[in-house]
């Protein structure tokens, strides 16, 4: 009979751990937190050292009853929630709910759910770390004070149902500030001139650099005309040639923020989806006869540190699969990020020997793609650097100097496995120069002037925003995904073409907060608060003093805002469409899934409908409607007939603007990474033309 009860957060984690511990242990799931602050009231006694009033979360009564009954039948209870502040708080709440003795070692933590790691962790249980618990409590209470202080004001002065959060407000302000930069941006004209030259029969490109040793900018068409006049009739002669060898090191293994960024770039995953799938890989996946196995280490981390055992295994794998020359002379370590807590290892596979191809049959498509990304990034991070041969040369046409650069991979190193993505989706390709000699006269094939205009800074994608929050020290690994979800659900921003755009509501709320609560939106203030929470975790400062220092000033701000904040009336934007039910004009509204149309006669008329984006293509099924772009509830784009539900035509692929030249049926655009092909839906015709 079992003599120990182990409590974790989820059934999947319970199943995996139970397999490793054996019959002497009962493993049950608490399904996350069991206690929290009440939703109906502040739940914080400010006058008595910010004492929180915790209540059992609705629906968790039956879970707690089952855990209490199970705890009475065993000698020991172990609390094995995730190894972070949130996990420590879950363990503490469980200890209180089950009347466990806090001075006894009942807390078990592990960074990876493998047989060795789990069994080793249970040999060394510890007491609940109250510094970690207090850091979590301080964050929870701090956010409650801000939210329950400012939100009622916004309900009265702006609109019912609004809320304000500490980290979320800074994220919205960053998006709004970027939008202002874009609106105020003044484009500047500039030109480039490219000479297409021939060395024998081999063409290559050289771009204008300047005159003599001085760099010159071409700011107008007149500048270009002057250049073309100067090089008219001149010979293009090869000048100085430089050859060098460049070494390129791999990116470090993933931390939470870099995983979210790279999954967005390469897999088109939202931050919340990345963390959800990573949680599944961490907690355990059924691998046939091997049973449930945790495939990756803990996924909420800011550390690039890797254990010696994992490094040794990776080096062995790399040597066997690619050769000794792909293994660096010393195990590779990566620079610690400034401000990183370094509590856990980097995100890596629990065993590099479980290759993506081996586990693919047991994983869902999303699980496989994310595991492959994590596995490849980790293996590459432990490999030898890539070596590139770089050749650059100057080409002279009179006083004008053109420059050409070429590179070739001499030794691929880590690039054999993985190359980090970039936000602009630029592909890296070998760009070779033909054999050249100083003094060699080249043939001029063409001169190509091009006009350009400077571009405004890009809007934030999820990846860019996460990176910016991390660089500024705003939030922590566990907060990025929920922050991005919250600012969209509140209607403060929308995501269009994968880029954040602030709404009028978002701009009004942030403007009011800038006037009355400037420190909440101050990046430095928010980053310093995150450091204070870290100091609480490290046992350096008292959590009550941190809260008191914040609230004493915040309370004064709140009092002023209640008296002086003016009421703002937000007028709904009227559309060109008329409600088909009552004849009133339709207006634009914002909901959790973005912008939609609603009848202006609400609440008398509750008619709503989505905003449809036309493709200009006639429906191939009914021949009457046109194909429009629609969204699923999970924001995935698909295409359907505008006459739905009368016509049920749907397609995941975007319709092409022209019919098939062979059979005149509908063609669709199929996108794969950076390439697009057009396929006929009836015959086998396809083309790469756009």
XYZ file of C-alpha atoms in Angstrom:
690
model
C 0.000 0.000 0.000
C 1.202 3.501 -0.842
C 2.600 5.481 2.066
C 3.213 8.823 0.303
C 0.981 11.313 -1.535
C 2.503 13.552 -4.209
C 0.538 16.575 -5.445
C 1.342 18.264 -8.775
C -0.623 20.737 -10.917
C -1.851 18.656 -13.862
C -2.997 15.092 -14.662
C -0.373 14.772 -17.434
C 2.428 15.626 -15.004
C 0.912 13.284 -12.389
C 0.888 10.411 -14.874
C 4.520 10.902 -15.877
C 5.812 11.267 -12.320
C 3.722 8.351 -11.061
C 5.438 6.051 -13.552
C 8.876 7.006 -12.194
C 8.030 6.801 -8.473
C 6.406 3.398 -8.287
C 3.665 1.816 -6.168
C 4.659 3.421 -2.850
C 3.458 6.798 -4.093
C 0.007 8.114 -4.994
C 0.273 11.057 -7.404
C -2.685 13.459 -7.752
C -3.268 16.798 -9.481
C -4.505 20.024 -7.862
C -5.393 21.439 -11.301
C -3.347 24.578 -10.641
C -4.078 27.033 -7.819
C -6.645 26.032 -5.188
C -6.864 29.423 -3.377
C -6.820 33.013 -4.599
C -8.026 36.513 -3.740
C -11.813 36.954 -4.138
C -13.029 38.507 -7.386
C -15.881 40.435 -5.770
C -13.723 42.578 -3.468
C -10.184 43.915 -2.987
C -9.347 41.044 -0.636
C -6.339 42.837 0.878
C -6.315 44.282 4.439
C -4.128 47.325 3.791
C -4.176 48.488 7.414
C -2.825 45.159 8.713
C 0.387 44.660 6.735
C -1.467 44.032 3.447
C -2.819 40.747 4.756
C -4.472 38.884 1.859
C -7.871 37.247 2.231
C -7.637 33.939 0.376
C -10.675 31.876 -0.514
C -11.061 28.509 -2.246
C -11.375 29.029 -5.984
C -14.839 28.195 -7.298
C -14.949 24.594 -8.511
C -11.898 23.528 -6.508
C -13.851 22.378 -3.435
C -14.223 18.817 -4.726
C -10.532 18.706 -5.680
C -9.486 19.787 -2.184
C -11.874 17.298 -0.579
C -10.293 14.462 -2.576
C -6.769 15.623 -1.675
C -7.660 15.912 2.037
C -9.061 12.387 2.096
C -5.996 11.035 0.293
C -3.601 12.882 2.657
C -5.181 11.219 5.728
C -4.376 7.749 4.381
C -0.610 8.265 3.960
C 2.374 8.968 6.185
C 3.880 11.780 4.072
C 2.651 14.404 1.630
C 4.996 15.878 -1.000
C 4.184 19.060 -2.933
C 5.807 18.919 -6.381
C 4.423 21.974 -8.214
C 6.572 23.723 -10.850
C 9.974 25.092 -9.731
C 9.157 28.820 -9.707
C 7.381 31.480 -7.610
C 3.961 30.409 -8.846
C 4.690 26.759 -8.103
C 5.977 27.632 -4.624
C 2.786 29.591 -3.935
C 0.629 26.676 -5.122
C 2.535 24.402 -2.716
C 2.054 26.882 0.155
C -1.685 27.201 -0.488
C -1.995 23.408 -0.605
C -0.077 23.089 2.672
C -2.540 25.484 4.341
C -5.583 23.814 2.828
C -4.404 20.331 3.892
C -3.183 21.430 7.359
C 0.394 20.330 6.649
C 3.194 21.344 9.005
C 5.196 24.096 7.273
C 8.370 23.429 9.253
C 8.690 19.928 7.770
C 10.380 19.221 4.420
C 7.510 18.550 2.016
C 8.535 20.519 -1.087
C 10.104 18.679 -4.043
C 11.404 20.487 -7.157
C 12.972 19.296 -10.404
C 13.902 21.092 -13.604
C 13.060 18.166 -15.871
C 10.609 15.298 -15.587
C 12.933 12.350 -16.160
C 13.333 9.223 -14.040
C 16.755 10.246 -12.748
C 15.804 13.873 -11.987
C 12.521 12.991 -10.272
C 13.959 10.198 -8.103
C 16.939 12.374 -7.116
C 14.608 15.250 -6.174
C 12.593 13.016 -3.829
C 15.770 12.125 -1.969
C 16.174 15.803 -1.027
C 12.811 17.361 -0.091
C 12.960 20.818 1.493
C 10.739 23.181 3.412
C 8.510 25.589 1.490
C 10.587 28.645 0.585
C 8.658 31.581 2.071
C 10.834 34.112 0.241
C 9.552 32.688 -3.066
C 5.995 32.632 -1.736
C 6.242 36.237 -0.548
C 7.595 37.369 -3.919
C 4.562 35.795 -5.602
C 2.200 37.275 -2.994
C 3.755 40.712 -3.404
C 3.241 40.605 -7.205
C -0.343 39.352 -6.823
C -1.246 41.983 -4.221
C 0.556 44.753 -6.099
C -1.396 43.968 -9.260
C -4.622 43.733 -7.231
C -4.034 47.175 -5.667
C -3.416 48.713 -9.096
C -6.258 46.882 -10.842
C -8.909 47.353 -8.157
C -7.804 50.955 -7.618
C -7.795 52.234 -11.206
C -10.408 49.979 -12.838
C -13.487 51.439 -11.041
C -12.284 54.902 -12.072
C -12.136 53.826 -15.709
C -15.631 52.331 -15.443
C -17.000 55.666 -14.222
C -15.001 57.982 -16.469
C -14.594 55.994 -19.697
C -16.453 52.703 -20.126
C -17.753 49.791 -18.059
C -15.712 46.608 -17.984
C -12.312 48.251 -18.402
C -9.305 47.338 -16.290
C -5.756 48.546 -15.797
C -2.765 46.361 -15.075
C 0.768 47.237 -14.106
C 2.776 45.364 -16.760
C -0.035 45.341 -19.350
C -0.294 49.149 -19.279
C 3.413 49.540 -20.054
C 3.055 47.096 -22.968
C 0.129 49.088 -24.394
C 2.086 52.340 -23.987
C 5.007 50.859 -25.957
C 2.605 49.977 -28.788
C 1.036 53.457 -28.728
C 4.430 55.202 -28.653
C 5.499 53.181 -31.700
C 2.264 54.126 -33.493
C 2.965 57.807 -32.793
C 6.464 57.410 -34.246
C 4.924 55.939 -37.405
C 2.330 58.736 -37.695
C 4.941 61.453 -37.240
C 7.532 59.845 -39.489
C 8.769 61.964 -42.389
C 10.238 59.784 -45.164
C 13.529 60.901 -46.679
C 14.553 60.192 -50.235
C 17.765 58.348 -51.082
C 19.132 56.492 -54.110
C 21.356 53.512 -54.760
C 23.306 52.853 -57.930
C 24.277 49.269 -58.722
C 26.731 48.363 -61.468
C 26.237 44.915 -63.001
C 29.722 43.962 -64.181
C 31.226 41.052 -66.081
C 34.497 39.291 -65.205
C 34.775 37.236 -68.334
C 31.300 35.768 -68.701
C 30.489 35.829 -64.975
C 28.252 38.713 -63.808
C 28.332 40.232 -60.310
C 27.001 43.361 -58.647
C 28.918 46.279 -57.148
C 27.220 49.163 -55.329
C 28.319 52.788 -55.419
C 30.238 53.738 -52.263
C 31.655 57.207 -52.811
C 34.448 59.224 -54.395
C 38.050 58.402 -53.596
C 38.195 57.390 -49.919
C 35.135 59.387 -48.924
C 31.681 57.838 -48.642
C 29.020 59.770 -50.544
C 25.245 59.631 -50.138
C 22.923 59.961 -53.110
C 20.018 61.999 -51.762
C 18.322 63.041 -55.007
C 18.002 62.273 -58.690
C 20.377 65.179 -59.398
C 23.079 63.426 -57.331
C 22.550 60.298 -59.445
C 22.762 62.269 -62.696
C 26.056 63.825 -61.556
C 27.443 60.357 -60.754
C 26.339 58.902 -64.101
C 27.932 61.856 -65.872
C 31.223 61.328 -64.026
C 31.464 57.619 -64.871
C 30.292 58.048 -68.456
C 32.878 56.452 -70.757
C 35.090 55.405 -67.817
C 36.536 51.915 -67.498
C 35.628 49.781 -64.489
C 38.895 48.559 -62.969
C 39.322 46.193 -59.999
C 41.050 47.954 -57.101
C 41.958 46.570 -53.667
C 40.831 43.023 -52.916
C 40.489 41.874 -49.300
C 40.140 38.271 -48.247
C 39.258 37.298 -44.694
C 37.901 34.433 -42.668
C 34.937 35.085 -40.408
C 33.844 32.812 -37.590
C 30.230 32.782 -36.529
C 29.092 31.333 -33.210
C 25.728 29.650 -32.602
C 22.846 31.256 -30.728
C 22.476 30.105 -27.107
C 19.825 27.524 -26.167
C 16.352 28.906 -25.684
C 15.104 30.905 -22.734
C 11.381 31.694 -22.454
C 11.481 34.955 -24.405
C 13.708 33.688 -27.232
C 11.551 30.543 -27.578
C 8.429 32.693 -27.971
C 10.179 34.914 -30.519
C 11.585 32.084 -32.624
C 8.343 30.066 -32.515
C 6.559 33.175 -33.828
C 9.085 33.615 -36.645
C 9.488 30.015 -37.734
C 6.251 28.292 -36.688
C 3.809 31.211 -36.725
C 2.865 30.407 -33.108
C 1.300 32.983 -30.792
C 3.116 33.373 -27.458
C 0.265 31.696 -25.530
C 0.258 28.730 -27.901
C 4.034 28.319 -27.607
C 3.802 28.135 -23.812
C 0.818 25.779 -23.886
C 2.561 23.302 -26.211
C 5.842 23.621 -24.287
C 3.963 22.810 -21.058
C 2.713 19.596 -22.673
C 6.238 18.614 -23.717
C 7.538 19.362 -20.215
C 4.828 17.487 -18.328
C 5.063 14.348 -20.408
C 3.979 12.715 -23.664
C 3.139 9.035 -24.224
C 5.986 7.449 -26.236
C 4.597 3.977 -26.943
C 6.223 1.250 -24.833
C 8.385 3.827 -23.053
C 5.260 5.346 -21.522
C 4.837 8.995 -20.535
C 8.092 10.963 -20.821
C 8.918 14.613 -20.172
C 10.646 15.717 -23.371
C 11.983 19.161 -22.414
C 13.249 20.945 -19.313
C 11.206 23.609 -17.523
C 10.073 26.231 -20.027
C 9.841 29.336 -17.804
C 13.444 30.404 -17.461
C 15.755 33.333 -18.195
C 18.976 31.299 -17.996
C 21.146 29.944 -20.819
C 22.980 27.653 -18.387
C 23.195 23.961 -19.312
C 24.130 21.031 -17.037
C 27.418 19.211 -17.584
C 25.534 15.944 -18.162
C 23.449 17.489 -20.962
C 26.541 19.076 -22.535
C 28.424 15.775 -22.448
C 25.524 13.916 -24.074
C 25.215 16.591 -26.772
C 28.948 16.494 -27.553
C 28.800 12.704 -27.869
C 25.798 12.908 -30.223
C 27.410 15.614 -32.383
C 30.653 13.622 -32.731
C 28.765 10.467 -33.722
C 26.439 12.135 -36.205
C 28.612 14.854 -37.766
C 32.240 14.089 -36.848
C 34.772 15.294 -34.284
C 35.462 18.514 -36.195
C 31.897 19.657 -35.404
C 32.583 19.426 -31.643
C 34.202 22.539 -30.079
C 37.419 21.968 -28.141
C 35.716 23.034 -24.888
C 32.062 22.639 -23.840
C 30.295 25.784 -24.943
C 28.882 28.186 -22.345
C 26.879 31.282 -23.160
C 26.911 34.722 -21.574
C 24.369 35.247 -18.805
C 21.745 37.854 -19.655
C 21.835 41.006 -17.528
C 19.259 40.779 -14.756
C 18.619 37.066 -15.272
C 17.583 35.194 -12.138
C 19.380 32.069 -13.412
C 17.166 29.817 -11.281
C 16.800 27.068 -13.882
C 18.629 25.667 -16.869
C 17.966 26.772 -20.416
C 15.103 25.106 -22.303
C 16.530 21.932 -23.842
C 15.534 18.338 -24.610
C 15.754 16.077 -21.555
C 17.779 13.725 -23.754
C 19.365 14.788 -27.014
C 19.284 11.111 -28.025
C 15.491 11.415 -28.434
C 15.665 12.936 -31.893
C 12.639 14.652 -33.411
C 12.285 11.894 -36.022
C 12.162 9.218 -33.300
C 9.389 10.868 -31.284
C 7.422 12.269 -34.256
C 4.965 9.304 -34.451
C 3.827 10.012 -30.866
C 3.458 13.804 -31.055
C 0.800 16.089 -32.445
C 1.878 18.323 -35.324
C 2.348 21.331 -33.038
C 4.202 19.296 -30.390
C 6.554 17.883 -33.012
C 7.327 21.238 -34.608
C 8.084 22.913 -31.268
C 10.134 19.971 -29.985
C 12.142 19.949 -33.233
C 12.815 23.685 -32.835
C 13.996 23.253 -29.211
C 16.059 20.153 -30.032
C 17.809 21.718 -33.046
C 18.527 24.975 -31.227
C 20.097 23.110 -28.293
C 22.232 20.783 -30.438
C 23.439 23.729 -32.558
C 24.276 25.716 -29.403
C 26.830 23.031 -28.455
C 28.481 22.795 -31.902
C 31.608 24.312 -33.402
C 31.386 27.769 -35.016
C 30.733 28.168 -38.725
C 33.624 29.494 -40.799
C 32.972 31.776 -43.770
C 35.374 32.984 -46.438
C 34.641 36.646 -47.101
C 35.944 38.501 -50.141
C 35.425 42.219 -50.696
C 36.783 44.395 -53.469
C 36.656 47.933 -54.769
C 35.911 48.744 -58.384
C 37.012 52.135 -59.692
C 35.336 54.098 -62.480
C 37.356 57.288 -62.573
C 37.030 58.843 -59.078
C 33.863 56.879 -58.328
C 34.261 53.814 -56.120
C 31.934 50.813 -56.184
C 32.125 47.971 -53.685
C 31.278 44.285 -53.989
C 31.244 41.641 -51.281
C 30.927 37.897 -51.493
C 30.958 35.140 -48.911
C 31.046 31.375 -48.941
C 30.606 28.877 -46.152
C 33.961 27.190 -45.713
C 32.871 25.018 -42.777
C 29.167 24.874 -41.799
C 29.641 24.036 -38.106
C 26.399 24.634 -36.204
C 24.681 25.841 -39.410
C 24.472 22.193 -40.418
C 21.660 21.862 -37.854
C 20.104 25.264 -37.202
C 20.286 28.961 -38.073
C 18.481 31.562 -35.969
C 15.608 33.361 -37.676
C 15.121 37.101 -38.011
C 12.073 39.354 -37.918
C 12.431 40.359 -41.569
C 12.433 36.758 -42.875
C 15.625 37.359 -44.845
C 17.283 34.245 -46.196
C 21.005 33.807 -45.890
C 22.599 32.596 -49.093
C 26.112 32.233 -50.403
C 26.906 35.293 -52.499
C 29.998 34.464 -54.511
C 32.266 36.770 -56.491
C 33.999 35.483 -59.625
C 37.828 35.204 -59.573
C 39.201 38.771 -59.667
C 42.656 40.364 -59.837
C 43.745 43.900 -58.992
C 43.978 46.019 -62.137
C 41.578 43.748 -64.028
C 39.323 45.638 -66.451
C 35.678 44.626 -66.244
C 32.898 44.885 -68.785
C 29.916 46.996 -67.853
C 26.653 45.114 -68.416
C 24.313 47.725 -66.931
C 23.977 50.567 -64.421
C 20.843 50.396 -62.288
C 19.814 53.484 -60.276
C 16.980 52.966 -57.755
C 14.993 55.475 -55.749
C 14.196 54.625 -52.110
C 12.546 56.275 -49.158
C 13.419 55.700 -45.519
C 10.792 53.619 -43.730
C 9.161 54.243 -40.340
C 9.991 51.853 -37.503
C 7.930 48.647 -37.829
C 4.896 47.974 -35.659
C 5.419 45.456 -32.901
C 4.865 41.805 -33.637
C 4.429 39.516 -30.630
C 8.077 38.487 -31.018
C 9.338 42.086 -31.154
C 7.226 43.130 -28.177
C 8.422 40.212 -26.035
C 12.021 41.048 -26.922
C 11.495 44.719 -26.030
C 9.828 43.881 -22.699
C 12.729 41.583 -21.865
C 15.364 44.171 -22.834
C 13.640 46.802 -20.689
C 13.355 44.444 -17.713
C 9.540 44.554 -17.791
C 7.824 41.373 -16.614
C 9.400 37.950 -16.199
C 9.333 34.687 -18.213
C 5.962 33.631 -16.800
C 4.276 36.992 -17.581
C 4.991 37.598 -21.304
C 2.261 35.381 -22.810
C -0.561 36.387 -20.401
C 0.345 40.070 -20.857
C -0.059 39.841 -24.643
C -3.360 37.988 -24.289
C -4.771 40.470 -21.737
C -4.123 43.662 -23.723
C -6.029 42.159 -26.666
C -8.952 40.869 -24.578
C -9.356 44.321 -23.001
C -9.725 45.852 -26.480
C -6.702 48.151 -26.020
C -4.890 46.778 -29.071
C -5.698 44.600 -32.064
C -3.471 42.238 -33.991
C -3.632 42.906 -37.734
C -1.296 41.118 -40.144
C 0.507 39.832 -37.024
C 1.268 43.369 -35.869
C -0.139 45.276 -32.902
C -2.228 48.394 -33.568
C -3.634 50.435 -30.654
C -7.363 51.100 -30.539
C -8.954 54.454 -29.731
C -9.964 52.980 -26.362
C -6.367 51.968 -25.647
C -5.068 55.426 -26.475
C -7.674 57.150 -24.271
C -6.961 54.883 -21.280
C -3.184 55.313 -21.573
C -3.557 59.091 -21.950
C -5.558 59.233 -18.707
C -3.075 57.017 -16.903
C -0.152 59.146 -18.135
C -1.840 62.184 -16.610
C -2.802 60.693 -13.252
C -0.575 57.617 -12.752
C 2.682 58.397 -14.596
C 4.828 56.012 -12.519
C 2.656 53.021 -13.540
C 3.624 53.714 -17.168
C 7.231 54.606 -16.410
C 9.472 51.885 -17.857
C 12.264 52.460 -15.355
C 9.835 52.436 -12.409
C 8.248 49.162 -13.582
C 11.652 47.543 -14.205
C 12.796 48.615 -10.716
C 9.661 47.045 -9.254
C 10.559 43.751 -10.954
C 13.992 43.976 -9.317
C 12.348 44.595 -5.943
C 10.284 41.424 -6.411
C 13.515 39.570 -7.211
C 15.052 40.954 -4.006
C 12.058 39.667 -2.025
C 12.626 36.224 -3.581
C 16.282 36.388 -2.557
C 15.326 37.297 1.024
C 16.998 40.726 0.817
C 13.948 42.925 1.495
C 10.642 42.652 3.377
C 7.695 42.256 0.998
C 5.416 44.438 3.141
C 7.900 47.347 2.964
C 8.004 47.083 -0.840
C 4.202 47.215 -1.020
C 4.028 50.086 1.457
C 6.564 52.180 -0.454
C 4.468 51.779 -3.603
C 0.991 52.144 -2.110
C 1.644 55.283 -0.027
C 2.285 57.252 -3.241
C -0.301 55.367 -5.306
C -3.072 56.106 -2.772
C -2.428 59.868 -3.115
C -2.527 59.622 -6.924
C -5.805 57.694 -6.700
C -7.387 60.361 -4.486
C -6.442 63.139 -6.941
C -7.690 61.150 -9.947
C -11.090 60.483 -8.329
C -11.607 64.256 -7.980
C -10.025 65.589 -11.166
C -10.355 62.921 -13.888
C -12.937 64.085 -16.436
C -15.511 61.816 -18.048
C -14.608 60.751 -21.587
C -17.341 59.756 -24.003
C -16.235 57.351 -26.723
C -18.387 57.597 -29.824
C -18.730 54.422 -31.870
C -17.495 54.745 -35.439
C -20.451 54.479 -37.827
C -20.035 52.100 -40.778
C -21.623 52.249 -44.250
C -23.679 49.119 -43.504
C -27.307 49.009 -42.356
C -28.713 46.486 -39.882
C -30.765 43.972 -41.858
C -33.001 43.368 -38.800
C -34.081 46.886 -37.843
C -32.681 49.251 -40.478
C -30.465 51.264 -38.124
C -26.812 51.971 -39.067
C -24.197 49.460 -37.930
C -21.249 50.673 -35.824
C -17.764 49.297 -35.217
C -17.124 47.630 -31.852
C -14.146 45.878 -30.284
C -14.382 42.476 -28.647
C -11.981 39.789 -27.474
C -11.669 38.566 -31.067
C -11.057 42.017 -32.548
C -13.220 44.470 -34.457
C -16.819 43.593 -35.421
C -20.050 45.274 -36.516
C -22.969 45.806 -34.128
C -26.345 47.481 -34.471
C -26.417 51.049 -33.135
C -29.861 50.269 -31.693
C -28.413 48.118 -28.875
C -29.926 46.990 -26.490
C -33.215 47.038 -28.442
C -31.488 45.273 -31.337
C -28.591 42.909 -30.571
C -27.611 42.091 -34.142
C -23.847 41.659 -34.703
C -21.755 40.364 -37.571
C -18.083 40.008 -38.473
C -16.231 42.454 -40.698
C -15.625 40.647 -43.962
C -12.647 41.390 -46.184
C -13.410 40.725 -49.836
C -10.956 38.881 -52.095
C -12.717 40.013 -55.280
C -13.123 36.382 -56.403
C -16.548 34.944 -57.294
C -17.585 31.873 -55.312
C -16.962 28.783 -57.501
C -19.809 26.856 -55.851
C -22.865 29.134 -56.056
C -21.532 31.589 -58.676
C -23.464 34.388 -56.911
C -21.539 35.400 -53.798
C -17.908 36.407 -53.528
C -15.186 34.786 -51.473
C -14.417 36.725 -48.282
C -11.782 36.380 -45.596
C -13.057 35.067 -42.258
C -11.567 34.160 -38.861
C -12.109 31.161 -36.631
C -12.511 31.727 -32.872
C -8.825 30.925 -32.537
C -8.040 33.719 -35.036
C -7.014 31.372 -37.844
C -7.797 32.808 -41.293
C -9.984 30.918 -43.757
C -12.022 31.846 -46.843
C -15.742 31.345 -47.430
C -18.676 32.485 -49.502
C -20.286 35.812 -48.543
C -23.719 34.125 -48.875
C -23.102 31.755 -45.949
C -25.154 29.911 -44.656
C -26.987 29.659 -48.012
C -23.631 28.640 -49.586
C -21.166 26.598 -47.521
C -18.004 26.958 -49.661
C -14.838 27.169 -47.515
C -11.087 27.033 -48.153
C -8.039 27.340 -45.911
C -6.022 28.625 -48.895
C -6.291 32.170 -50.255
C -8.051 32.312 -53.656
C -5.963 33.604 -56.554
C -7.255 36.599 -58.484
C -7.359 34.784 -61.831
C -8.872 31.449 -62.934
C -6.871 28.435 -64.103
C -5.645 28.997 -67.692
C -6.320 25.319 -68.492
C -9.754 24.594 -67.043
C -10.907 28.069 -65.814
C -11.609 26.770 -62.303
C -10.594 28.376 -59.003
C -6.884 28.599 -58.203
C -5.525 29.056 -54.669
C -2.265 30.372 -53.240
C -0.347 27.853 -51.129
C 2.284 29.377 -48.868
C 5.274 27.487 -47.522
C 7.809 29.468 -45.479
C 8.942 32.278 -47.826
C 7.676 30.706 -51.049
C 4.227 30.772 -52.649
C 2.801 28.664 -55.437
C -0.561 28.877 -57.192
C -2.492 25.605 -57.609
C -5.677 24.833 -59.516
C -8.322 23.216 -57.277
C -9.502 20.897 -60.080
C -6.597 20.024 -62.425
C -2.857 19.581 -61.798
C -1.847 23.057 -63.049
C 0.467 25.053 -60.795
C 2.792 28.018 -61.154
C 5.116 30.148 -59.002
C 3.866 33.375 -60.609
C 2.214 35.951 -58.330
